[in-house]
PDB file of C-alpha atoms in Angstrom:
ATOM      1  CA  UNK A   1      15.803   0.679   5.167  1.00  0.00           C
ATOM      2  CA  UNK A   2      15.247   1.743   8.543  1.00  0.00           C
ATOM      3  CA  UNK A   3      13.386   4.944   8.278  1.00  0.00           C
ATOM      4  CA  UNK A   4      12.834   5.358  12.719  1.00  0.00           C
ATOM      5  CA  UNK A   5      13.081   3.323  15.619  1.00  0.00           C
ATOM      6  CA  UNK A   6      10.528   0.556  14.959  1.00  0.00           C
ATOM      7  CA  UNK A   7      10.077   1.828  11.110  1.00  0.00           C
ATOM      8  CA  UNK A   8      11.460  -0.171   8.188  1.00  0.00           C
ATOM      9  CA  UNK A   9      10.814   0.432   4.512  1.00  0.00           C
ATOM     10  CA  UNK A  10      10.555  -2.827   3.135  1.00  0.00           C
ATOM     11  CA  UNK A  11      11.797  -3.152  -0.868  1.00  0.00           C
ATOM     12  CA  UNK A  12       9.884  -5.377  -2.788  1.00  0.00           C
ATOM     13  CA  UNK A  13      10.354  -6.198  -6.266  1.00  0.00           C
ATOM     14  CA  UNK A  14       7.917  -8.182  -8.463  1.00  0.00           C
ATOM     15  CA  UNK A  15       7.420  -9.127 -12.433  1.00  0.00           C
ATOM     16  CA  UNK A  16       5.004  -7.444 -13.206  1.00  0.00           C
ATOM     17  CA  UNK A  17       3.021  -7.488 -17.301  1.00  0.00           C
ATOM     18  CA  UNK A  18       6.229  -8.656 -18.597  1.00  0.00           C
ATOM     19  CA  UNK A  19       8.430  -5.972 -16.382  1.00  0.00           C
ATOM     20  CA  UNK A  20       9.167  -5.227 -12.650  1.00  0.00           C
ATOM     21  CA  UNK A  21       7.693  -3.422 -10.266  1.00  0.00           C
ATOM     22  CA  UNK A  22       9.238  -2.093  -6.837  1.00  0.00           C
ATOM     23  CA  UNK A  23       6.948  -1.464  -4.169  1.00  0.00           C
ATOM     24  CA  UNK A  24       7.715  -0.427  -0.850  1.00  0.00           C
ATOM     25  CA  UNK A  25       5.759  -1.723   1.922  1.00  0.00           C
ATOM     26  CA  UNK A  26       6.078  -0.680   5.839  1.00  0.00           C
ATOM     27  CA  UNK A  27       6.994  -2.599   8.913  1.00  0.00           C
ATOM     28  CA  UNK A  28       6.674  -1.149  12.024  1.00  0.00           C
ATOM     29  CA  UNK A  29       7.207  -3.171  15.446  1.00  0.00           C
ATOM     30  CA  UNK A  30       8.331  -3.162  19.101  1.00  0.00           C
ATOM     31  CA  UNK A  31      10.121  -5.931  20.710  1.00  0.00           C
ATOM     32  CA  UNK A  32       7.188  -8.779  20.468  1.00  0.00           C
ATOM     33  CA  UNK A  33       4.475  -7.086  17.734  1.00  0.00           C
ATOM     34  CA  UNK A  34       5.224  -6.327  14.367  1.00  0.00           C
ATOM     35  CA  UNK A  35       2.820  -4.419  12.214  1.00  0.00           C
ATOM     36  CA  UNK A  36       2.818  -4.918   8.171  1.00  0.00           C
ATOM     37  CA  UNK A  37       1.465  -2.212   5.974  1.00  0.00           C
ATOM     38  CA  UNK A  38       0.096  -3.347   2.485  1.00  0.00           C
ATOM     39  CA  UNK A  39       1.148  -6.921   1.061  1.00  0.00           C
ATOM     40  CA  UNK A  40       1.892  -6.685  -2.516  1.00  0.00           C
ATOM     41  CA  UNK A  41       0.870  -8.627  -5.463  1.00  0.00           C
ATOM     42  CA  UNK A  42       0.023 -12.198  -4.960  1.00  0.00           C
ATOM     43  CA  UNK A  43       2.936 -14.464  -5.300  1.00  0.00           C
ATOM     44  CA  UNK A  44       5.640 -12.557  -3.213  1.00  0.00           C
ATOM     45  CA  UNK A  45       5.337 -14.262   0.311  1.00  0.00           C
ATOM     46  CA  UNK A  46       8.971 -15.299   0.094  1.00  0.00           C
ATOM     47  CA  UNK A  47      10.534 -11.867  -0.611  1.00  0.00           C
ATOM     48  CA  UNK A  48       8.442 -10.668   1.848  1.00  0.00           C
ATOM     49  CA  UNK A  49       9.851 -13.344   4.537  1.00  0.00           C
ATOM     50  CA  UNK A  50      13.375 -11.917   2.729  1.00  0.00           C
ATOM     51  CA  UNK A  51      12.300  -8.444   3.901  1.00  0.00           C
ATOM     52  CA  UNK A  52      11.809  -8.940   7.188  1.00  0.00           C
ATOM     53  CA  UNK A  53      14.875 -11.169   7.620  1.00  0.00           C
ATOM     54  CA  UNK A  54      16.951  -7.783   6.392  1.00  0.00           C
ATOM     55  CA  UNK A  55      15.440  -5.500   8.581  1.00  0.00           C
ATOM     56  CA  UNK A  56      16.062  -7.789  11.218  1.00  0.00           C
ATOM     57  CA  UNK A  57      12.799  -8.713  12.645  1.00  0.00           C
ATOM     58  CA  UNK A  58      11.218 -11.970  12.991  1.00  0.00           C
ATOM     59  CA  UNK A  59       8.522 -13.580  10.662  1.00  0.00           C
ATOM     60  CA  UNK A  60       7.021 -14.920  13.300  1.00  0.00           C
ATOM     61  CA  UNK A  61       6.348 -11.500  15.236  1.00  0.00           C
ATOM     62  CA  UNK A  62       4.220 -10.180  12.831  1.00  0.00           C
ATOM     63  CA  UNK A  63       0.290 -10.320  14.035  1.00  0.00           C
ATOM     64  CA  UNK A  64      -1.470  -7.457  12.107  1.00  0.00           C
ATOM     65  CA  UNK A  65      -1.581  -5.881   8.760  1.00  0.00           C
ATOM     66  CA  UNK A  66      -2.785  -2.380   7.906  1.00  0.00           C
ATOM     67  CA  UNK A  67      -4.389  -2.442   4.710  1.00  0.00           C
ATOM     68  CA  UNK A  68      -4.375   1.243   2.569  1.00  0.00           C
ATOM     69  CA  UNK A  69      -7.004   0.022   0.413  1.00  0.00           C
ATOM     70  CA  UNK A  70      -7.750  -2.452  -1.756  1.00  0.00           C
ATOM     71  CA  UNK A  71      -5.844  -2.364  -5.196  1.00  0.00           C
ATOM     72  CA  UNK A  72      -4.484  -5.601  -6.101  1.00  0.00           C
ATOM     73  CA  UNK A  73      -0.634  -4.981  -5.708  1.00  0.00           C
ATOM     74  CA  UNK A  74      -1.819  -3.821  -2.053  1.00  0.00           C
ATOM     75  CA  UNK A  75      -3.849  -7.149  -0.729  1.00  0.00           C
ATOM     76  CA  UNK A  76      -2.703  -9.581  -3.481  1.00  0.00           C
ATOM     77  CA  UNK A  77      -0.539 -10.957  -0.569  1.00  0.00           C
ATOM     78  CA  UNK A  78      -3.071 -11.019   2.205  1.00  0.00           C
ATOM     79  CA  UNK A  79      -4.083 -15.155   1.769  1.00  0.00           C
ATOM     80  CA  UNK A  80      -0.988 -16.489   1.564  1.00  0.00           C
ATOM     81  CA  UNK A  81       0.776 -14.551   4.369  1.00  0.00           C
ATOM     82  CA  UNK A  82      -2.604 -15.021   6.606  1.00  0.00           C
ATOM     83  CA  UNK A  83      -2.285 -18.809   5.851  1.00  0.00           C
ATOM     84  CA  UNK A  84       1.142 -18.988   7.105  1.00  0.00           C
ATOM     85  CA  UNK A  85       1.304 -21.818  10.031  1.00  0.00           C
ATOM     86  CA  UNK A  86       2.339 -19.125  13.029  1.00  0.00           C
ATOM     87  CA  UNK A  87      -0.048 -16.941  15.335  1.00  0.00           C
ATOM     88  CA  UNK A  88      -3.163 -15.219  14.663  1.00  0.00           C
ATOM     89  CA  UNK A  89      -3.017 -12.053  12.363  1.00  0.00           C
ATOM     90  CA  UNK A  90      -5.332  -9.692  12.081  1.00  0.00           C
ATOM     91  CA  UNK A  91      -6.047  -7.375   9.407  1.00  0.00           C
ATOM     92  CA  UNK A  92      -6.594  -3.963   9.675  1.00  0.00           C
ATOM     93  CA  UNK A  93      -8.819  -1.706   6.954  1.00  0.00           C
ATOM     94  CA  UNK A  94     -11.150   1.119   6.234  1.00  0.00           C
ATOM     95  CA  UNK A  95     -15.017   0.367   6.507  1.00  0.00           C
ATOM     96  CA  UNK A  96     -15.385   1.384   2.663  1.00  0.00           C
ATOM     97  CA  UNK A  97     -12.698  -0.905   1.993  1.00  0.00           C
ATOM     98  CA  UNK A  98     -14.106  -3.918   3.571  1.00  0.00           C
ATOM     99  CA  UNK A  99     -16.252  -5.672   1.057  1.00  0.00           C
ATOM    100  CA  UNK A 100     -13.808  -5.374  -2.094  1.00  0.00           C
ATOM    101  CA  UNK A 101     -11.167  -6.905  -0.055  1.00  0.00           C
ATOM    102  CA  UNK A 102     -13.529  -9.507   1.290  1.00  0.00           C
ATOM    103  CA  UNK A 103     -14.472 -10.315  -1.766  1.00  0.00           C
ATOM    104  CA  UNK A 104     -17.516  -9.481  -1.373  1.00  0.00           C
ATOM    105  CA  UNK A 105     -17.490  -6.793  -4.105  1.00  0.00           C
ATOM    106  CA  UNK A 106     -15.209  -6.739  -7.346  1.00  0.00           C
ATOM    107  CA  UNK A 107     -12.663  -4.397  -7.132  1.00  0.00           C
ATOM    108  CA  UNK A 108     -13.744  -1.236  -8.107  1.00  0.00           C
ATOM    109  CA  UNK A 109     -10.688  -1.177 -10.990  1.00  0.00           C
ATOM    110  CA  UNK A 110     -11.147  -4.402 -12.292  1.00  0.00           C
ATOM    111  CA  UNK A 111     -14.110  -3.834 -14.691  1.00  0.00           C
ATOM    112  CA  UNK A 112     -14.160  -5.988 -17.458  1.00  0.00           C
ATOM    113  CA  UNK A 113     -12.884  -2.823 -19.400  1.00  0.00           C
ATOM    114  CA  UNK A 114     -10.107  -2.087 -17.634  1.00  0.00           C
ATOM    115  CA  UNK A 115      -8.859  -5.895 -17.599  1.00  0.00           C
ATOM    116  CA  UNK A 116      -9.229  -5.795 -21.562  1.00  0.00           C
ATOM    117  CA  UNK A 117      -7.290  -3.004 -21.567  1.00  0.00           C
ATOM    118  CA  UNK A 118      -4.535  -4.997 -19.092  1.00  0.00           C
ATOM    119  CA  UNK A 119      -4.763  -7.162 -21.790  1.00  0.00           C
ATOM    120  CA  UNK A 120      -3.283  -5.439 -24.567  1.00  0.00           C
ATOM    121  CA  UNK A 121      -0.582  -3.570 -22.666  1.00  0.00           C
ATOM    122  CA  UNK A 122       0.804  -7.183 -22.170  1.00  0.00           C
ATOM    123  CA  UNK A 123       4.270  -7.220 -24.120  1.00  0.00           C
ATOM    124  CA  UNK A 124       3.951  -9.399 -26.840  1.00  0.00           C
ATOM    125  CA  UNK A 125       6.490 -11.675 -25.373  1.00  0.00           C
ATOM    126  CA  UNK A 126       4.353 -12.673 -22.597  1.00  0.00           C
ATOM    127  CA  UNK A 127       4.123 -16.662 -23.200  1.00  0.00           C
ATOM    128  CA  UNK A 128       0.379 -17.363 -23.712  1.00  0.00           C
ATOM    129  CA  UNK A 129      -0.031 -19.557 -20.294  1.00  0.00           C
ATOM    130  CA  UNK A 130       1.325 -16.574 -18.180  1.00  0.00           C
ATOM    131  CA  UNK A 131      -0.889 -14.239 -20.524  1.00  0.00           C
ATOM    132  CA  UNK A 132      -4.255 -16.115 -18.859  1.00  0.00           C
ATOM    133  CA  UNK A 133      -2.954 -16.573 -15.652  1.00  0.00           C
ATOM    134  CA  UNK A 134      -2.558 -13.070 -15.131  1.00  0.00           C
ATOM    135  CA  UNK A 135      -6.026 -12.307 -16.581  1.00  0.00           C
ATOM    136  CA  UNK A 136      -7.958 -14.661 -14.417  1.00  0.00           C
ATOM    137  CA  UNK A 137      -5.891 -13.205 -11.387  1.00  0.00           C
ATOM    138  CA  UNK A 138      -7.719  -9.517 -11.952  1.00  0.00           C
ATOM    139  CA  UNK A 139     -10.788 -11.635 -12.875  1.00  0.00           C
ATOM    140  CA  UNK A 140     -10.130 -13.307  -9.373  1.00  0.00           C
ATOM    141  CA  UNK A 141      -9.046 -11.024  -7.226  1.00  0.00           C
ATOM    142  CA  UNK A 142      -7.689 -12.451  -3.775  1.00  0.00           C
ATOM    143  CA  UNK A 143      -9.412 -12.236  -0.801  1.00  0.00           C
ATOM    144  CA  UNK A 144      -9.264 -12.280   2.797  1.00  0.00           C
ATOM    145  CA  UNK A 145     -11.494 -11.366   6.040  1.00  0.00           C
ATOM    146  CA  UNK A 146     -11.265  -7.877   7.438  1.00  0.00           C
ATOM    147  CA  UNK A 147     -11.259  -8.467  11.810  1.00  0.00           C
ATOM    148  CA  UNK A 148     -10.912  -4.738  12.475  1.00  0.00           C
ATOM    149  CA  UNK A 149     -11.931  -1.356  11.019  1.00  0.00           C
ATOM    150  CA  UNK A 150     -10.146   1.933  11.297  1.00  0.00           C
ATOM    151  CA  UNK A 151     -11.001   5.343  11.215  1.00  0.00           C
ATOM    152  CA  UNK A 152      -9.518   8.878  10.944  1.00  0.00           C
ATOM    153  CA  UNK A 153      -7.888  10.290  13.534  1.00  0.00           C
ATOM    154  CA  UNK A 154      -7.470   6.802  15.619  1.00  0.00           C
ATOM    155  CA  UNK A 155      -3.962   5.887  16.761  1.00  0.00           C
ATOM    156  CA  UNK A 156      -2.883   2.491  16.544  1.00  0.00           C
ATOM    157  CA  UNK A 157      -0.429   1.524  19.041  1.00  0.00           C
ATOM    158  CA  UNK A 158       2.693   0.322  17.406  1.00  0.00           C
ATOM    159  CA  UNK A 159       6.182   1.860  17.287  1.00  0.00           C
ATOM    160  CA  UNK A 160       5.224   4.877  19.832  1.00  0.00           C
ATOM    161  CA  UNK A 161       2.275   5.512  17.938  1.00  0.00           C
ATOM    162  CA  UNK A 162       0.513   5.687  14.578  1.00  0.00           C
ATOM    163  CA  UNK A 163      -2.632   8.166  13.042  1.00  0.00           C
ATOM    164  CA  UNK A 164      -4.837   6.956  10.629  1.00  0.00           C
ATOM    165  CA  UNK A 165      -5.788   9.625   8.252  1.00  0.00           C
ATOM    166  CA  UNK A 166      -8.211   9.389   6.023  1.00  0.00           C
ATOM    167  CA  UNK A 167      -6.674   9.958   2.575  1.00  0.00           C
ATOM    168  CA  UNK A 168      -9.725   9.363  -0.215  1.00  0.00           C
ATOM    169  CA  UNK A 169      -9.557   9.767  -3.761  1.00  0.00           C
ATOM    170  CA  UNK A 170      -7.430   7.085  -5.092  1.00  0.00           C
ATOM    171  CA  UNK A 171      -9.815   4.827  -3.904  1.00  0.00           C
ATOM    172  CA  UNK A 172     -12.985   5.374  -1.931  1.00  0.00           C
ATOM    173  CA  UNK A 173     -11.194   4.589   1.503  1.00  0.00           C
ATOM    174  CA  UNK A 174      -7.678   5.045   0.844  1.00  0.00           C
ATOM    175  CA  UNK A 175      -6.078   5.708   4.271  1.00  0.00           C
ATOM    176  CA  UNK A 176      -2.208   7.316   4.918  1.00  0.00           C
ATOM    177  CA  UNK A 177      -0.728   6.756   8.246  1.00  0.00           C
ATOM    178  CA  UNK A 178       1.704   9.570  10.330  1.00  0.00           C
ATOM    179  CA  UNK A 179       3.676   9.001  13.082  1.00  0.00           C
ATOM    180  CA  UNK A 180       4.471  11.544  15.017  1.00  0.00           C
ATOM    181  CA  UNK A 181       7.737  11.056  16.726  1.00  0.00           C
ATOM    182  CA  UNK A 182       9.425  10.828  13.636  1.00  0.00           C
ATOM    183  CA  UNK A 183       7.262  13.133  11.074  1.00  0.00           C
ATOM    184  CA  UNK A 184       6.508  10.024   8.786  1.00  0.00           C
ATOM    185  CA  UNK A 185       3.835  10.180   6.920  1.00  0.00           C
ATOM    186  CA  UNK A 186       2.999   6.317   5.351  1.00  0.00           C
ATOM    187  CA  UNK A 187       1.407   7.196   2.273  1.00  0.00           C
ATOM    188  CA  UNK A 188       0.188   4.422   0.613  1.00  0.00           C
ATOM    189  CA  UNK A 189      -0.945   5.702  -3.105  1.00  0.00           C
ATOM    190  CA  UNK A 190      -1.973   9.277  -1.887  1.00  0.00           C
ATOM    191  CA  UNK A 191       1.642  10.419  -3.050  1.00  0.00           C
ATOM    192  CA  UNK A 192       4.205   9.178  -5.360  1.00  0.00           C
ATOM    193  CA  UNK A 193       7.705   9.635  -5.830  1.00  0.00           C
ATOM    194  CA  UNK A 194       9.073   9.600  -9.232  1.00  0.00           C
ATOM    195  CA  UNK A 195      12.912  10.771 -10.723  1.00  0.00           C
ATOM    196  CA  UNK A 196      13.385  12.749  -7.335  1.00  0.00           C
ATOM    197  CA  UNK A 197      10.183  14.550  -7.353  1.00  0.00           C
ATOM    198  CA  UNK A 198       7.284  13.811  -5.265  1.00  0.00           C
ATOM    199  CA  UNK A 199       3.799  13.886  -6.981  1.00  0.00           C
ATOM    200  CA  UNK A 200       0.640  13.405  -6.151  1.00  0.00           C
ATOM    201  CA  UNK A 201      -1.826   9.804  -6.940  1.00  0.00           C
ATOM    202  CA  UNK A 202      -0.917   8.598 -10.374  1.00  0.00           C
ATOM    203  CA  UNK A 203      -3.967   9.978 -12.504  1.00  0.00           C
ATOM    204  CA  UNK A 204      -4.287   7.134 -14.198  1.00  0.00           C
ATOM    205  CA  UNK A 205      -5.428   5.144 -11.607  1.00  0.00           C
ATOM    206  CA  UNK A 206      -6.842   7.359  -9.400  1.00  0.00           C
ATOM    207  CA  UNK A 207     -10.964   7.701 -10.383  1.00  0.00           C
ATOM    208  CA  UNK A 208     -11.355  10.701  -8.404  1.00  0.00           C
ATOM    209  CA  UNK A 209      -8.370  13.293  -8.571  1.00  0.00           C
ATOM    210  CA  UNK A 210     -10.681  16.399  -7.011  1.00  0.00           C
ATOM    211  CA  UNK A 211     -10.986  14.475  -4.341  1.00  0.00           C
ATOM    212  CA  UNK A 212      -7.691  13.437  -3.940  1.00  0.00           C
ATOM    213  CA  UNK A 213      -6.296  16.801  -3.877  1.00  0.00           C
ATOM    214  CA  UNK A 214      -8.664  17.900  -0.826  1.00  0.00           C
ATOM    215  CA  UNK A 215      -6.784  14.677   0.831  1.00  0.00           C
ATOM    216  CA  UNK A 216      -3.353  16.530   0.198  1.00  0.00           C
ATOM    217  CA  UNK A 217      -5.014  19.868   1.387  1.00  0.00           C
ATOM    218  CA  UNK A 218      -5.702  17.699   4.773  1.00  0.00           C
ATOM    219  CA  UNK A 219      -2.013  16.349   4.919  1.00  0.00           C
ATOM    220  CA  UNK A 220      -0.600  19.304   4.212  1.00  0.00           C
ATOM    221  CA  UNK A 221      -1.844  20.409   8.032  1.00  0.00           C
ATOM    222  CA  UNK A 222       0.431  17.866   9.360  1.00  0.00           C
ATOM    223  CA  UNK A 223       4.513  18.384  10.223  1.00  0.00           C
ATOM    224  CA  UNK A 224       5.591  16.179   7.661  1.00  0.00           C
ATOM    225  CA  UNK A 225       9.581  15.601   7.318  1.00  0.00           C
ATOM    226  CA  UNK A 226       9.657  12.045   5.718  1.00  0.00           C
ATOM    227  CA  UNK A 227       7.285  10.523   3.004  1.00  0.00           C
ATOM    228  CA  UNK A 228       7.318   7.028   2.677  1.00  0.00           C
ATOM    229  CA  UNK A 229       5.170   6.114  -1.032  1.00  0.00           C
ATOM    230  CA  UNK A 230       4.363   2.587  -1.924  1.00  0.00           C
ATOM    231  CA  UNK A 231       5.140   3.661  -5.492  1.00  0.00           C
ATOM    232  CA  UNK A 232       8.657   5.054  -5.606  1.00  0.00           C
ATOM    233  CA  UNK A 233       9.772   4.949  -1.733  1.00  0.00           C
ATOM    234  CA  UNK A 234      11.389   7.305   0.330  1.00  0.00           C
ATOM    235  CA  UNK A 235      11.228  11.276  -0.057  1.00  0.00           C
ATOM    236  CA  UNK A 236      12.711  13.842   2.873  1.00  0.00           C
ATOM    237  CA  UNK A 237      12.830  17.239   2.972  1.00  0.00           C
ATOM    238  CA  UNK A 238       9.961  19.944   3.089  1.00  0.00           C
ATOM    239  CA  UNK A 239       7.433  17.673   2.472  1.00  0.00           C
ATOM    240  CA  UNK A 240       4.716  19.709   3.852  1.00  0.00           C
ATOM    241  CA  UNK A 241       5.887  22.273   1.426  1.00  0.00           C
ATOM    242  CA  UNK A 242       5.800  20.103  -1.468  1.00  0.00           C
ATOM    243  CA  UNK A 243       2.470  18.229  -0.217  1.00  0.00           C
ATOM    244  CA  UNK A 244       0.632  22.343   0.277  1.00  0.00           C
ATOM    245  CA  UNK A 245       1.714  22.753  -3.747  1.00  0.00           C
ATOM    246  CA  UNK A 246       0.693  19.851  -5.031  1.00  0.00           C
ATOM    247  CA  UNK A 247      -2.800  20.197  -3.246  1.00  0.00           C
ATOM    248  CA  UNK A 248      -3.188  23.216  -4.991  1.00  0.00           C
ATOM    249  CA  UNK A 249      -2.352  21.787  -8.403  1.00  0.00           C
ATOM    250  CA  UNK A 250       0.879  22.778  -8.860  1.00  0.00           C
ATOM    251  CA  UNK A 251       3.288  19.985  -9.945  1.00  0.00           C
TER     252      UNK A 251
END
C-alpha cells in the first residue's frame, strides 16, 4: 500500500508457532535507490521479492536496509536478502543494536528461559522436526554485519527525507523513523495497532515499559498524521493525540 510518494507498506505474512503472522515492513525509494525497513523472520525472501514486485519497484534497486532493532522477526531476513547475487547493500542500525545483530551478542530475548517458554506455547500439532527447527533458530539467531550506524535526529536521504528518532524501551536501541513531508511516523515496535486502536509496545515483549513511555512522550512532539506499526500496519488520524495519551498511560 502506497502510504506517500516513495512510501510503500509492504504486507508480509509468515507461519509463525503453528499460526501466521502479518508484519508490515517499509519501502521507501526514488527513481534508482530503494530503502528497506526491517526484514522479517528468516525464510521470507520470496514474499519479500513478491512485495516489491506489487508496489512496483525493482528488486534490484534496493541497496540499504534500516534496521529498528534487533528482534528476530525484524533481522531474521537480513542473510538471505544480503546474499542475494545483485549490488552492494548496506545495512543501517543503532550503535546499541550492533553486536546482537552481528552476532556478536545473543539476543537480549532469547534467554534460554524465554526459548523454553517458546517451547511450550508450540501447538501441539507442530510435527516434531519443525518443533526443533524452530528452537535451534532462536538458539541461532541470524546474523549479518552492520556497515553504518545511526543516530537521533540524523536524516537519511531517501524519499525527500527521513529522521531517525530514537525510540528505546522495547529494546535498548529501538529506533522509529518520521518523514516529514508526509507526517509518517515508521514505528517499528514503539506502537502497535490492534482491532482499530493504536497502543503502545506490546508489554509482553517489551523489558522496559517506563522507558518506553518517555519514547512516546518524545513522539508525541512530532506532527504525526500517519502511523505505520510493524505489528498491525497502518493507523491515520490524530495520531499525535492518541500517541500524547498513551505516553501518559492512558490506553
Amino acid at each position: 500500500m502506497q502510504i506517500a510518494q516513495g512510501i510503500e507498506m509492504l504486507e508480509i505474512t509468515a507461519e509463525v508457532m503453528g499460526g501466521t503472522d502479518t508484519l508490515y515492513p517499509v519501502l521507501l525509494w526514488e527513481e534508482n535507490h530503494a530503502v528497506l525497513v526491517d526484514t522479517g523472520y528468516p525464510g521470507l525472501l520470496d514474499k519479500f521479492k513478491e512485495a516489491f514486485a506489487r508496489a512496483g519497484v525493482a528488486w534490484s534497486k534496493l541497496d540499504t536496509i534500516i534496521i529498528t532493532h534487533q528482534d528476530i522477526d525484524h533481522i531474521g531476513g537480513l542473510p538471505a536478502i544480503l546474499g542475494e547475487p545483485h549490488g552492494t547493500i548496506k545495512v543501517l542500525a543503532h550503535p546499541i543494536e550492533q553486536p546482537y545483530i552481528e552476532g556478536e551478542r545473543m539476543l537480549l530475548k532469547h534467554t534460554p528461559e524465554a526459548i523454553a517458554a517458546a517451547a511450550a506455547m508450540l501447538p501441539p500439532h507442530v510435527p516434531e522436526e519443525w518443533r526443533q527447527a524452530f528452537l535451534h533458530r532462536l538458539a541461532h539467531p541470524p546474523k549479518a554485519k552492520v556497515d553504518a550506524l545511526i543516530e537521533d535526529g540524523q536524516e537519511l536521504p531517501v524519499a525527500g527525507g527521513v529522521t531517525v528518532i530514537e525510540t528505546p524501551g522495547h529494546s535498548p536501541g529501538h529506533v522509529s523513523l518520521y518523514h516529514p513531508a508526509s507526517r509518517t511516523l515508521i514505528a517499528g515496535d514503539s506502537l502497535t495497532f490492534k482491532e482499530g486502536v493504536l497502543h503502545g509496545p506490546d508489554p509482553r515483549v517489551t523489558p522496559d515499559m517506563a522507558t518506553a513511555l518517555s519514547s512516546l512522550r518524545r513522539l508525541a512532539g512530532y506532527a504525526i498524521e500517519t502511523v505505520i506499526c510493524y505489528h498491525g500496519g497502518l493507523y491515520r488520524g490524530d495520531a499525535g493525540r492518541r500517541i500524547a495519551e498513551l505516553a501518559e498511560g492512558l490506553q
